Amino acid sequence: MSDSMSHHRTFEILTAEPVPSRRKPRHRSDEEKARLVAEAFSPGGSVSAVAHSEGLDPSQLYAWRRKALSSGMVAPLTEAASKPAKFTRFEAVGSDTVEIVIGDAVVRAGGDVDPDRLARIIRAVRKA
């Protein structure tokens, strides 16, 4: 036998398990996203807790929340919101004009105003 044949050789056998495939993204409806955002904004609500209970990454829920805030569809509660709300009684009359009181501002709108335009006006008044 030659010298090269007299040496012991060691071989290592590696085994591997397949990496689990990435979870398929779940499509959530706008209504479901709105519900989760509202739940995260609710008093005592936690973005992380809501996200984990729904199997979401918290960053996804934060992104939906940011989008809702920037679109003006929701507004965060402020200290002023903790004051008691004032309600007023009114009687429906033949007038097509509606008055909406937001803080110190009064928005008067006719019945023929475009709802999207009215929503933009209300958001502008809320920001002021």
Short mmCIF file of C-alpha atoms in Angstrom, two decimals:
data_model
loop_
_atom_site.label_atom_id
_atom_site.label_comp_id
_atom_site.label_asym_id
_atom_site.label_seq_id
_atom_site.Cartn_x
_atom_site.Cartn_y
_atom_site.Cartn_z
CA MET A 1 0.00 0.00 0.00
CA SER A 2 1.18 3.45 -0.69
CA ASP A 3 1.54 6.15 1.93
CA SER A 4 -1.50 8.03 0.67
CA MET A 5 -3.72 5.02 1.19
CA SER A 6 -2.64 4.36 4.73
CA HIS A 7 -3.95 7.65 6.10
CA HIS A 8 -7.45 7.79 7.53
CA ARG A 9 -9.78 10.11 5.79
CA THR A 10 -12.71 11.72 7.48
CA PHE A 11 -15.85 12.71 5.64
CA GLU A 12 -18.59 14.84 7.07
CA ILE A 13 -22.11 14.47 5.83
CA LEU A 14 -24.30 17.52 6.10
CA THR A 15 -28.04 17.26 6.14
CA ALA A 16 -30.44 20.14 5.77
CA GLU A 17 -34.12 20.69 6.07
CA PRO A 18 -35.90 22.87 3.55
CA VAL A 19 -36.52 26.42 4.67
CA PRO A 20 -40.23 26.97 5.18
CA SER A 21 -41.67 29.11 2.42
CA ARG A 22 -42.51 32.69 3.24
CA ARG A 23 -46.06 33.18 4.37
CA LYS A 24 -48.26 34.49 1.60
CA PRO A 25 -49.37 38.08 2.22
CA ARG A 26 -52.97 38.32 3.29
CA HIS A 27 -55.13 40.87 1.54
CA ARG A 28 -57.21 42.90 3.94
CA SER A 29 -60.23 44.88 2.86
CA ASP A 30 -60.46 48.61 3.44
CA GLU A 31 -63.19 47.98 6.00
CA GLU A 32 -60.98 45.56 7.91
CA LYS A 33 -58.06 48.01 7.84
CA ALA A 34 -60.36 50.79 9.09
CA ARG A 35 -61.59 48.55 11.92
CA LEU A 36 -58.02 47.72 13.00
CA VAL A 37 -56.93 51.38 12.82
CA ALA A 38 -59.96 52.41 14.89
CA GLU A 39 -59.18 49.69 17.43
CA ALA A 40 -55.58 50.93 17.68
CA PHE A 41 -56.82 54.51 18.20
CA SER A 42 -59.41 53.54 20.80
CA PRO A 43 -58.76 54.63 24.39
CA GLY A 44 -56.33 52.14 25.90
CA GLY A 45 -55.70 50.62 22.47
CA SER A 46 -52.20 49.52 21.57
CA VAL A 47 -50.94 49.22 18.00
CA SER A 48 -48.66 46.34 18.96
CA ALA A 49 -51.37 44.45 20.83
CA VAL A 50 -53.90 44.86 18.01
CA ALA A 51 -51.33 43.87 15.39
CA HIS A 52 -50.22 40.75 17.26
CA SER A 53 -53.79 39.67 17.93
CA GLU A 54 -54.49 39.84 14.19
CA GLY A 55 -51.22 38.19 13.09
CA LEU A 56 -49.87 41.45 11.65
CA ASP A 57 -46.49 43.04 11.92
CA PRO A 58 -46.93 46.23 13.99
CA SER A 59 -45.16 48.26 11.30
CA GLN A 60 -47.99 47.43 8.89
CA LEU A 61 -50.63 48.73 11.28
CA TYR A 62 -48.53 51.85 11.96
CA ALA A 63 -48.40 52.44 8.18
CA TRP A 64 -52.19 52.11 7.86
CA ARG A 65 -52.61 54.47 10.80
CA ARG A 66 -50.23 57.03 9.25
CA LYS A 67 -52.12 56.84 5.97
CA ALA A 68 -55.46 57.35 7.72
CA LEU A 69 -54.12 60.37 9.59
CA SER A 70 -52.59 61.98 6.50
CA SER A 71 -55.76 61.48 4.47
CA GLY A 72 -57.80 63.23 7.16
CA MET A 73 -60.11 60.25 7.57
CA VAL A 74 -59.29 60.06 11.28
CA ALA A 75 -57.91 62.52 13.76
CA PRO A 76 -56.05 61.68 16.96
CA LEU A 77 -57.71 62.52 20.24
CA THR A 78 -56.31 65.60 21.90
CA GLU A 79 -56.58 66.93 25.41
CA ALA A 80 -59.42 69.18 24.27
CA ALA A 81 -61.36 66.11 23.23
CA SER A 82 -61.49 64.96 26.85
CA LYS A 83 -63.71 67.94 27.70
CA PRO A 84 -67.41 67.15 27.84
CA ALA A 85 -69.09 67.44 24.46
CA LYS A 86 -71.79 70.06 24.04
CA PHE A 87 -74.90 69.05 22.21
CA THR A 88 -77.66 71.26 21.00
CA ARG A 89 -81.23 70.58 20.06
CA PHE A 90 -82.55 71.66 16.75
CA GLU A 91 -85.75 71.34 14.90
CA ALA A 92 -85.90 70.40 11.29
CA VAL A 93 -87.39 73.16 9.22
CA GLY A 94 -87.85 73.67 5.51
CA SER A 95 -84.33 75.09 5.20
CA ASP A 96 -81.69 73.24 3.22
CA THR A 97 -78.89 74.87 5.22
CA VAL A 98 -76.95 72.93 7.84
CA GLU A 99 -74.73 74.46 10.52
CA ILE A 100 -71.80 72.42 11.80
CA VAL A 101 -70.01 73.71 14.90
CA ILE A 102 -66.34 72.71 15.23
CA GLY A 103 -64.75 74.30 18.27
CA ASP A 104 -65.19 78.05 17.82
CA ALA A 105 -65.96 77.79 14.09
CA VAL A 106 -69.33 77.41 12.44
CA VAL A 107 -69.58 75.87 8.98
CA ARG A 108 -72.82 76.59 7.11
CA ALA A 109 -73.56 74.44 4.10
CA GLY A 110 -76.46 74.26 1.71
CA GLY A 111 -78.13 70.99 0.85
CA ASP A 112 -76.61 71.07 -2.62
CA VAL A 113 -72.97 71.05 -1.43
CA ASP A 114 -70.81 68.19 -2.68
CA PRO A 115 -70.15 65.81 0.26
CA ASP A 116 -66.45 65.43 -0.66
CA ARG A 117 -66.02 69.22 -0.73
CA LEU A 118 -67.77 69.53 2.63
CA ALA A 119 -65.46 66.86 4.09
CA ARG A 120 -62.40 68.79 2.84
CA ILE A 121 -63.76 72.01 4.39
CA ILE A 122 -64.37 70.27 7.74
CA ARG A 123 -60.84 68.80 7.72
CA ALA A 124 -59.40 72.25 6.99
CA VAL A 125 -61.37 73.80 9.86
CA ARG A 126 -60.23 71.03 12.22
CA LYS A 127 -56.57 71.67 11.33
CA ALA A 128 -56.87 75.41 11.93
#
